[in-house]
Every structure is written in structure tokens, then in C-alpha cells.
JSON list of C-alpha atoms and ligand atoms in Angstrom, two decimals:
[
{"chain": "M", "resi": 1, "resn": "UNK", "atom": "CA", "xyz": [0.67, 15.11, 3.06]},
{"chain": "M", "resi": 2, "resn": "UNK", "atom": "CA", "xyz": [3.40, 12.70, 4.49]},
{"chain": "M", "resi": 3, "resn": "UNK", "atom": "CA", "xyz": [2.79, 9.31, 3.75]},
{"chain": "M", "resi": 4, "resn": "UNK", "atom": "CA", "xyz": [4.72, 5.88, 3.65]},
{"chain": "M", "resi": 5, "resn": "UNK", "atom": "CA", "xyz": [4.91, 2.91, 1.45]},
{"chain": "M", "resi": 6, "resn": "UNK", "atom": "CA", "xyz": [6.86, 0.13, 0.91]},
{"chain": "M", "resi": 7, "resn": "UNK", "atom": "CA", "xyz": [9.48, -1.24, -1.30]},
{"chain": "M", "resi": 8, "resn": "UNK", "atom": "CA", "xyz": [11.27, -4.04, -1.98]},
{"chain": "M", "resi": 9, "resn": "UNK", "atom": "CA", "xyz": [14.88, -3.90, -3.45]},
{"chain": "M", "resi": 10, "resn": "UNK", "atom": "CA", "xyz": [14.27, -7.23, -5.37]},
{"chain": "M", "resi": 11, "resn": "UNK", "atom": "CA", "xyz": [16.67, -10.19, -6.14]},
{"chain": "M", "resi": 12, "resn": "UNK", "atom": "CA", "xyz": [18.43, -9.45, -9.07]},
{"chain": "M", "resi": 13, "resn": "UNK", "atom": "CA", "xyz": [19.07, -5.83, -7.82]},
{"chain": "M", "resi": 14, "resn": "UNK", "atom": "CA", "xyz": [20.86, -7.45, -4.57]},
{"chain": "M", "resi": 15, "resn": "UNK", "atom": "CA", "xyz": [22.88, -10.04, -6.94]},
{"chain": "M", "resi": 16, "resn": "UNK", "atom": "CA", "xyz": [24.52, -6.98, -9.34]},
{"chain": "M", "resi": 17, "resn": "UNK", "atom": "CA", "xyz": [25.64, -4.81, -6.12]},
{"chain": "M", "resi": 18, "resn": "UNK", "atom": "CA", "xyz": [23.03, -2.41, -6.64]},
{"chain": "M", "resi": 19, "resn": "UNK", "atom": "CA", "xyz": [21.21, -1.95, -3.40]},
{"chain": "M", "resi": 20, "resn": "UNK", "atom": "CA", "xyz": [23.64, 1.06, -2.58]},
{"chain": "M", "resi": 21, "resn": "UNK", "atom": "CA", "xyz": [22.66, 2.94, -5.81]},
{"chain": "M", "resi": 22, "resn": "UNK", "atom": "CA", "xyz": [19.20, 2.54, -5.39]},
{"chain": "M", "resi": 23, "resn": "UNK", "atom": "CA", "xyz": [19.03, 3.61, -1.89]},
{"chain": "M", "resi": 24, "resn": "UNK", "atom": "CA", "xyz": [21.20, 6.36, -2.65]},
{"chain": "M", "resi": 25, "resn": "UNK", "atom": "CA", "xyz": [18.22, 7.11, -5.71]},
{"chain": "M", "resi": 26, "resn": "UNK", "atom": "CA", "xyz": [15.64, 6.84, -3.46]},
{"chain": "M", "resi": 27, "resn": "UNK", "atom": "CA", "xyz": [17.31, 9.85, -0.69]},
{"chain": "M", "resi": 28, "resn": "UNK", "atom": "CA", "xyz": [17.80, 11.69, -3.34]},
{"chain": "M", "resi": 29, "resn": "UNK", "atom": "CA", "xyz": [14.30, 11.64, -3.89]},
{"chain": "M", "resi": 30, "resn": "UNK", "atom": "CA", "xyz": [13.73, 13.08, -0.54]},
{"chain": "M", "resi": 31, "resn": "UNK", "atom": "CA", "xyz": [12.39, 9.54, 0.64]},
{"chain": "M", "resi": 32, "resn": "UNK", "atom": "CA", "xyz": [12.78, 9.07, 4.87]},
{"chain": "M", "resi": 33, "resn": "UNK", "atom": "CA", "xyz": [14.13, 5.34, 5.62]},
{"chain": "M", "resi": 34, "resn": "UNK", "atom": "CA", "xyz": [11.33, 4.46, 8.42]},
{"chain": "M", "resi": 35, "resn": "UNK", "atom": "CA", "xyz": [12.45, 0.73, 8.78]},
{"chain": "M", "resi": 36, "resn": "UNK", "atom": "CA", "xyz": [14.55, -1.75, 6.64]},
{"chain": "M", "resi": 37, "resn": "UNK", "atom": "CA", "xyz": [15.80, -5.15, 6.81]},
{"chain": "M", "resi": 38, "resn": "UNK", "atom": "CA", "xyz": [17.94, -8.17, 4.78]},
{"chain": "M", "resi": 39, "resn": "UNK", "atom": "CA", "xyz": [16.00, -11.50, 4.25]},
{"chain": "M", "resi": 40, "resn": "UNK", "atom": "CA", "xyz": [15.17, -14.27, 2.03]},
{"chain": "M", "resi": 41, "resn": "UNK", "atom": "CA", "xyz": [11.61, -14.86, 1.17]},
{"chain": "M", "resi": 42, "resn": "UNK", "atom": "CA", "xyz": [10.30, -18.21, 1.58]},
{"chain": "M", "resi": 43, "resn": "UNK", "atom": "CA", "xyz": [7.87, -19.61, -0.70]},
{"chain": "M", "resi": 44, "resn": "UNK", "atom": "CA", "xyz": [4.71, -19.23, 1.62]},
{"chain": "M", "resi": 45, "resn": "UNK", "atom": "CA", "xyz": [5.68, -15.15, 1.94]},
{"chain": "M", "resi": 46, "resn": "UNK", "atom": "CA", "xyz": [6.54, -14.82, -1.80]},
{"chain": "M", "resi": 47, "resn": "UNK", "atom": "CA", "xyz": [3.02, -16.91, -2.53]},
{"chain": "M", "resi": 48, "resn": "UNK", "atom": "CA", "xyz": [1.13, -14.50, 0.20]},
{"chain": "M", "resi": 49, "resn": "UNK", "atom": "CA", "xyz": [2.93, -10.99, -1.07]},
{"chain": "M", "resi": 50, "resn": "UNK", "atom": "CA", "xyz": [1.82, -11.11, -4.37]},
{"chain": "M", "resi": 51, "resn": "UNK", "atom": "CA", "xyz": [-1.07, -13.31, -3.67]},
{"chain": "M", "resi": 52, "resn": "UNK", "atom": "CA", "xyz": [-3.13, -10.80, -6.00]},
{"chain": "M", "resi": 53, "resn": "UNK", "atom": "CA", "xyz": [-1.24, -12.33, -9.15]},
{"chain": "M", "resi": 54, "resn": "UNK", "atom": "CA", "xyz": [-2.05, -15.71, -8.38]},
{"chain": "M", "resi": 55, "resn": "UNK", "atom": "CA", "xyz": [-4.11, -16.70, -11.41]},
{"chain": "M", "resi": 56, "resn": "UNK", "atom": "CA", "xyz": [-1.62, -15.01, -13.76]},
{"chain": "M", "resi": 57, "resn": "UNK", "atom": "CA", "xyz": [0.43, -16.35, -15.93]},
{"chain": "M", "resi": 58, "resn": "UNK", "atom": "CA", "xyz": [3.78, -15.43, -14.92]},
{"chain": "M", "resi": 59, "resn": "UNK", "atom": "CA", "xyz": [2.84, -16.23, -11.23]},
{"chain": "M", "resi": 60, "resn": "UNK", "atom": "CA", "xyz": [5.29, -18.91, -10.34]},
{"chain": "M", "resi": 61, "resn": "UNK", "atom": "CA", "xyz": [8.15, -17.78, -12.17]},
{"chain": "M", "resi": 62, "resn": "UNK", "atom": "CA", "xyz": [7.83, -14.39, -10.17]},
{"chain": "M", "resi": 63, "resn": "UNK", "atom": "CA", "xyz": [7.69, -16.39, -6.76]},
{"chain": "M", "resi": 64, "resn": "UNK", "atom": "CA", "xyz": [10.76, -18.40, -7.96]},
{"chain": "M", "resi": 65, "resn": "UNK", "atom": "CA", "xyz": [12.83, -15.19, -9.28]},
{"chain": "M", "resi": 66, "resn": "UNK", "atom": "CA", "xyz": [11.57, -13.09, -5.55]},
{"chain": "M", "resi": 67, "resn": "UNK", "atom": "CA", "xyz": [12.68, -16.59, -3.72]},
{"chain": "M", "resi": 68, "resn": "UNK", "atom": "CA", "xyz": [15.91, -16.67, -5.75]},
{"chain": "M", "resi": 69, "resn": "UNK", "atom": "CA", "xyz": [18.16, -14.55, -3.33]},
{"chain": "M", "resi": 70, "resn": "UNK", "atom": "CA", "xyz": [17.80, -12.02, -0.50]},
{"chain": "M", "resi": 71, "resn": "UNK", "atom": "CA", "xyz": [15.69, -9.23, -0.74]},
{"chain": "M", "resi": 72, "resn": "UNK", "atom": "CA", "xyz": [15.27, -5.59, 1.11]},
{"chain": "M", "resi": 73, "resn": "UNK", "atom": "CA", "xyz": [12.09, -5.08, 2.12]},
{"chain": "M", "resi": 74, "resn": "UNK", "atom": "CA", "xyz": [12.01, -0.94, 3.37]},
{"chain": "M", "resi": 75, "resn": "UNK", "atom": "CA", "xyz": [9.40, 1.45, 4.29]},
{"chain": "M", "resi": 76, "resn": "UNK", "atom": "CA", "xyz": [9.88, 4.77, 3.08]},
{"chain": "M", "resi": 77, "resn": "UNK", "atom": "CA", "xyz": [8.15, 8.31, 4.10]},
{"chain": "M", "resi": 78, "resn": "UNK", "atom": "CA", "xyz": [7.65, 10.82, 2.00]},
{"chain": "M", "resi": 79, "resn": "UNK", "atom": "CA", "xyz": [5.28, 13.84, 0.71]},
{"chain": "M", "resi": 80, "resn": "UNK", "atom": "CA", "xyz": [2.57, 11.77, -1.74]},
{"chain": "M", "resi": 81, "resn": "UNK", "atom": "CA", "xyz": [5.04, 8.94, -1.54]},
{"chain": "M", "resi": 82, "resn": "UNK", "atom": "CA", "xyz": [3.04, 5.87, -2.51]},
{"chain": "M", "resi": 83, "resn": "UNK", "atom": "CA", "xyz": [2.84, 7.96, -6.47]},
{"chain": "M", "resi": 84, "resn": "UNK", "atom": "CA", "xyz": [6.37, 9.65, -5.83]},
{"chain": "M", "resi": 85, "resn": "UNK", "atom": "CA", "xyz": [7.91, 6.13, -5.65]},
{"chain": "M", "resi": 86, "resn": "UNK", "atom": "CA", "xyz": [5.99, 4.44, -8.66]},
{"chain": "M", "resi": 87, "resn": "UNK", "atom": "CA", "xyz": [6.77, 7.45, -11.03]},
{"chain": "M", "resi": 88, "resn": "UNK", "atom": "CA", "xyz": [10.76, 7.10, -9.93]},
{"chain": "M", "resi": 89, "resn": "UNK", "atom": "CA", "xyz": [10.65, 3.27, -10.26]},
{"chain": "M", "resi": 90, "resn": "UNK", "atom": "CA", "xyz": [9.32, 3.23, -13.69]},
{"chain": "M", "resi": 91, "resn": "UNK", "atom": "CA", "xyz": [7.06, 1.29, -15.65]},
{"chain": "M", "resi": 92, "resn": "UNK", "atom": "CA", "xyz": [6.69, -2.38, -14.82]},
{"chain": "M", "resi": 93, "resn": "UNK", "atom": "CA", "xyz": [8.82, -3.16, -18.23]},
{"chain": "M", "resi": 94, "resn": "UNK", "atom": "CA", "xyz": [12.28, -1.74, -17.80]},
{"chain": "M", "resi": 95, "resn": "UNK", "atom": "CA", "xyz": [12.18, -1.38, -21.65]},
{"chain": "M", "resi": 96, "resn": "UNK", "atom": "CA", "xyz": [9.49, 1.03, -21.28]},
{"chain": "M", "resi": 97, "resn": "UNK", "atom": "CA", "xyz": [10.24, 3.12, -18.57]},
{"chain": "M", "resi": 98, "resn": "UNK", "atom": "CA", "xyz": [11.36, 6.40, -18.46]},
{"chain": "M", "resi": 99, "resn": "UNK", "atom": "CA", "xyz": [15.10, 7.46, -18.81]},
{"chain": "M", "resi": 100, "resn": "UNK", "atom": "CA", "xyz": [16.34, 7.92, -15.03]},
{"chain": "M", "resi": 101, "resn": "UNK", "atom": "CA", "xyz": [14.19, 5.95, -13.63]},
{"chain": "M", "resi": 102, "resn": "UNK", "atom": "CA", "xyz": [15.18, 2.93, -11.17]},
{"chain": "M", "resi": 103, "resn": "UNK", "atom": "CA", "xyz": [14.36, 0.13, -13.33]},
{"chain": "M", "resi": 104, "resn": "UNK", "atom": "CA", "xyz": [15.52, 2.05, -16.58]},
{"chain": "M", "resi": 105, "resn": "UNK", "atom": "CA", "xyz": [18.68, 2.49, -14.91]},
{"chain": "M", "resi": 106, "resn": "UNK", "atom": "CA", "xyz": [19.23, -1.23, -13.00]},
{"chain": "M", "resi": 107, "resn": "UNK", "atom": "CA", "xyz": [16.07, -3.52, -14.37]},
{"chain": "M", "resi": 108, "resn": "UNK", "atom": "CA", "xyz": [17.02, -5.59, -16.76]},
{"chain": "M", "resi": 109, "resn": "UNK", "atom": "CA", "xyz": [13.55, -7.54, -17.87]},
{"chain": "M", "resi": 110, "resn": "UNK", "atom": "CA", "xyz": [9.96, -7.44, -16.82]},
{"chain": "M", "resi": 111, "resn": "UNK", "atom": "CA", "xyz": [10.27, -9.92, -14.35]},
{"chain": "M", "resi": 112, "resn": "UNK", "atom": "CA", "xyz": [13.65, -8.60, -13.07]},
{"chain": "M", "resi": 113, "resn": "UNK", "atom": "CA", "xyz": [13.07, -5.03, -12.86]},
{"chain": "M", "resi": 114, "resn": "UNK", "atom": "CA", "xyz": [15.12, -4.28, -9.80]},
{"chain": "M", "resi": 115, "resn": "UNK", "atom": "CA", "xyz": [12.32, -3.13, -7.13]},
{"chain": "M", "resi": 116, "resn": "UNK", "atom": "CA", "xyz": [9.15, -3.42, -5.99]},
{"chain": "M", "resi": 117, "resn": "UNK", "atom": "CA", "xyz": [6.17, -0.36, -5.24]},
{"chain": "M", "resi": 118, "resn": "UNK", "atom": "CA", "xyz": [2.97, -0.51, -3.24]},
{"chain": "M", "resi": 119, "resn": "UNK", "atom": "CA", "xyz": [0.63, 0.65, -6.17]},
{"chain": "M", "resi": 120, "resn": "UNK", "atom": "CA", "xyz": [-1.94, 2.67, -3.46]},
{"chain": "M", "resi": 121, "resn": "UNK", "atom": "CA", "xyz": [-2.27, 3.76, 0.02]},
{"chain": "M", "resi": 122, "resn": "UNK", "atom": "CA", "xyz": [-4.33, 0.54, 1.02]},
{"chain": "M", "resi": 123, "resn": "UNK", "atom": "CA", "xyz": [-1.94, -1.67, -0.44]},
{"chain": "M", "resi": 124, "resn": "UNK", "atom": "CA", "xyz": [1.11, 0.50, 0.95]},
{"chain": "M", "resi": 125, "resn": "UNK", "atom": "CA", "xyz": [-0.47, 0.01, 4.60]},
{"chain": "M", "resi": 126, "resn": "UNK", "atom": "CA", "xyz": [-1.47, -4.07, 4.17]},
{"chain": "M", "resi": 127, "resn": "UNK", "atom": "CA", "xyz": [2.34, -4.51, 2.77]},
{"chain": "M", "resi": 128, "resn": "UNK", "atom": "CA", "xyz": [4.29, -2.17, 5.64]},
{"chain": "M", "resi": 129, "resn": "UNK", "atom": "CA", "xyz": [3.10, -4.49, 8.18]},
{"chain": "M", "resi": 130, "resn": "UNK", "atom": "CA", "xyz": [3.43, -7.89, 5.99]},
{"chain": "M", "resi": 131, "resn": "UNK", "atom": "CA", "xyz": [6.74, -6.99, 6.59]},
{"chain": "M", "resi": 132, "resn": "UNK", "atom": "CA", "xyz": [7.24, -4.50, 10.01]},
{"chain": "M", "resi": 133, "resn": "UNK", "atom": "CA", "xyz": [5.54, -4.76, 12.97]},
{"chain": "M", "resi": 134, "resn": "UNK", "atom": "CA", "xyz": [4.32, -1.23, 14.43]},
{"chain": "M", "resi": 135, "resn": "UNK", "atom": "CA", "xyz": [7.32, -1.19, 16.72]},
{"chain": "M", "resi": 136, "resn": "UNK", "atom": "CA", "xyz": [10.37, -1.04, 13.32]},
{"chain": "M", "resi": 137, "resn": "UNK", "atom": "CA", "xyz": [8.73, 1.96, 11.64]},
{"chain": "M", "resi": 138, "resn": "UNK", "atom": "CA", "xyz": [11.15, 4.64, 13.32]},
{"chain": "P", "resi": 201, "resn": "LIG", "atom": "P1", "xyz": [5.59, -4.48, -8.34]},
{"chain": "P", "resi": 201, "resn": "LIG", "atom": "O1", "xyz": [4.24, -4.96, -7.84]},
{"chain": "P", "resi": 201, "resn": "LIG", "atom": "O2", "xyz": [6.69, -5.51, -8.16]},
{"chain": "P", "resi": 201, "resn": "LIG", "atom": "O3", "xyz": [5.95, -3.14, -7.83]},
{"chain": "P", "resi": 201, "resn": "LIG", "atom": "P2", "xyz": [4.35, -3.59, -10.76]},
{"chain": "P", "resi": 201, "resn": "LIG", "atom": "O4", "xyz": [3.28, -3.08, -9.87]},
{"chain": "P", "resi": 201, "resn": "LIG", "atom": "O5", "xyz": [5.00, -2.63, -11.70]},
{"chain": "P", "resi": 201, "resn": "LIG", "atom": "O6", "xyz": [5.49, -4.29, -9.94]},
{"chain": "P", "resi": 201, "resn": "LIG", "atom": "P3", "xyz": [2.71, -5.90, -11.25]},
{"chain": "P", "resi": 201, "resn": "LIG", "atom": "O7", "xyz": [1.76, -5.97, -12.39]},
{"chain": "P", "resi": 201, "resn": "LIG", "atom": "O8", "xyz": [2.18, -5.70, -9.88]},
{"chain": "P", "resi": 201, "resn": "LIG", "atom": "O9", "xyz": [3.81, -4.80, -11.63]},
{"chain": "P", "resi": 201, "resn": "LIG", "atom": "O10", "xyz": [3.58, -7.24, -11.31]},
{"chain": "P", "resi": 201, "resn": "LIG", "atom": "C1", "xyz": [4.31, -7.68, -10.18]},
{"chain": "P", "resi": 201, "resn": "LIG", "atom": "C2", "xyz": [5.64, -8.22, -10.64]},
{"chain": "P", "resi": 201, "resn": "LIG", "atom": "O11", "xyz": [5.44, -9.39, -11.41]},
{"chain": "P", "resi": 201, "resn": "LIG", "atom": "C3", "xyz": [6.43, -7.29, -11.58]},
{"chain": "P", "resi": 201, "resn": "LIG", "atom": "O12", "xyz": [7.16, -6.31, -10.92]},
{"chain": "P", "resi": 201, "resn": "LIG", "atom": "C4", "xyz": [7.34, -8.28, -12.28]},
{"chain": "P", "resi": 201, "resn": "LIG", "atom": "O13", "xyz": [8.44, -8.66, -11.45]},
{"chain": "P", "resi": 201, "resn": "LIG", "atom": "C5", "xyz": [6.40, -9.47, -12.44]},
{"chain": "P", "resi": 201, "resn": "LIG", "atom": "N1", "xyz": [5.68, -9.39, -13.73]},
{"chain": "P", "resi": 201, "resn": "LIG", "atom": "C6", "xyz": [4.65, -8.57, -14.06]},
{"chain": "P", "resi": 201, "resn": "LIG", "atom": "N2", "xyz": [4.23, -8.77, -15.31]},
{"chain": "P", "resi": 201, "resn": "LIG", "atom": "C7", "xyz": [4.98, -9.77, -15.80]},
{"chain": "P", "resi": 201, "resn": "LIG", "atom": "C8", "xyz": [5.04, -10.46, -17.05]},
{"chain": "P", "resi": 201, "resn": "LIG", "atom": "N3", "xyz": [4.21, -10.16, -18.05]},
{"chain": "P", "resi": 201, "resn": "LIG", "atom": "N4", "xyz": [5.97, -11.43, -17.19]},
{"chain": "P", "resi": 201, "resn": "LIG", "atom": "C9", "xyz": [6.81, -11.76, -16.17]},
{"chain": "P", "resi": 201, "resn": "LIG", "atom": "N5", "xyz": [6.81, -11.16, -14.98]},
{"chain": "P", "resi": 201, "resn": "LIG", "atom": "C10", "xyz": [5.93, -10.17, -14.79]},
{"chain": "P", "resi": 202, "resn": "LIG", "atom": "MG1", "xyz": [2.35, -4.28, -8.38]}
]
């Protein structure tokens, strides 16, 4: 089934000159661009994106490090894509993740670990339109 989810080429993935690579990875992968943009996060949207985290630990260091430069948020289509796009990220730890994979490849801790992955379909739908109104998704 075609589905869509959301990613976010993160911070220290902009700063090293990798977006092209990863978007290039991602095609390759047979993921559909449906809408993209450039933008800095502010505090507030950092805070409210990953809102879930809040009582963890490493909660304001990962707003600080998402705040610390621009950021491309993009939805992207695919068959079974929300589970397509978290098996060719890799595990949250770049350390850990398999060989290939995104952050293997351009993460380089497991705060910086190049992109971002809705983790279900709910969470896919509820970050999409943080991010795109109805109208973007092309
Ligand atoms: P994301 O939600 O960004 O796709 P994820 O689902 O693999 O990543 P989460 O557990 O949702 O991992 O954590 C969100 C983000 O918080 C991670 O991608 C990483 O940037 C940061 N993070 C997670 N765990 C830690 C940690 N132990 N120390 C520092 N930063 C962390
Ligand atoms: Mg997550």
C-alpha cells in the first residue's frame, strides 16, 4: 500500500553538505518527494516536534542541536514507507546501525545522526502536517 511519512534532513547533515547524498539515498529507495522545504526551527517548534521526549534526559540538548542550523523537513511516498524509511535510516545510534544505512553512512553520534523518521503511521500523519499544510503535499 502507498503511504507517506516524514523526514527531517537534520542539522548536522545540512552543515557537512550532505543533503544532496541523502536525497539522492532516499530516490534510490524508490521514495516520491510529495513536499519539501528549507527552514530553521525555532525553539517553540523544536520543543512541540519532539514534545514526546520531554521528560528525557537528553531533551534540551536535542532541541538545541535541531535549533542549531537549518533543517529539511520532506514528506516522502512510498510502498510501506513509514518501515521502508526507518530500516534505510538506521538505528538511532549511528554506531549501531547497519552498514549502508543513512546514519551509518553520514551520522556521526546519537544525537547527530543525520535524519529524522516518523516511527508509525499515526505519528507519520500528526508530523506531515506539523510541517505541510494539505495544499504542499503534491
Ligand atoms: P528520530 O525520532 O529523530 O527519527 P529515533 O526515532 O531513532 O530518531 P528517538 O528515540 O525518537 O530516536 O530520539 C529522537 C532523537 O533524539 C534522536 O534521533 C537523537 O537525535 C536524539 N537522541 C535519542 N536518544 C539520545 C540519547 N541517548 N542521547 C542524546 N540524544 C539522543
Ligand atoms: Mg523517534
Amino acid at each position: 500500500m502507498t503511504e507517506r511519512t516524514l523526514t527531517i534532513i537534520k542539522p548536522d547533515s545540512v552543515e557537512k553538505n550532505n543533503v544532496g547524498a541523502i536525497i539522492a539515498h532516499l530516490e534510490r529507495e524508490g521514495f516520491r518527494i510529495v513536499a519539501a522545504r528549507m527552514m530553521r526551527l525555532t525553539e517553540a517548534q523544536a520543543r512541540a516536534f519532539y514534545e514526546v521526549h520531554r521528560e528525557r534526559p537528553f531533551y534540551d540538548d536535542l532541541v538545541a542541536y535541531m535549533t542549531s542550523g537549518p533543517v529539511w523537513p520532506m514528506c516522502l511516498e512510498r510502498e510501506n514507507a513509514v518501515v521502508h524509511l526507518r530500516e534505510v535510516m538506521g538505528a538511532t545510534n549511528p554506531a549501531e546501525a547497519n552498514e549502508e544505512t543513512i546514519r551509518a553512512l553520514y551520522g556521526e553520534s546519537i544525537e547527530r545522526n543525520a535524519i529524522h523518521g516518523s516511527d508509525s503511521p499515526e505519528n507519520a500523519a500528526r508530523e506531515i502536517s506539523f510541517f505541510f499544510p494539505e495544499t504542499d503535499l503534491v
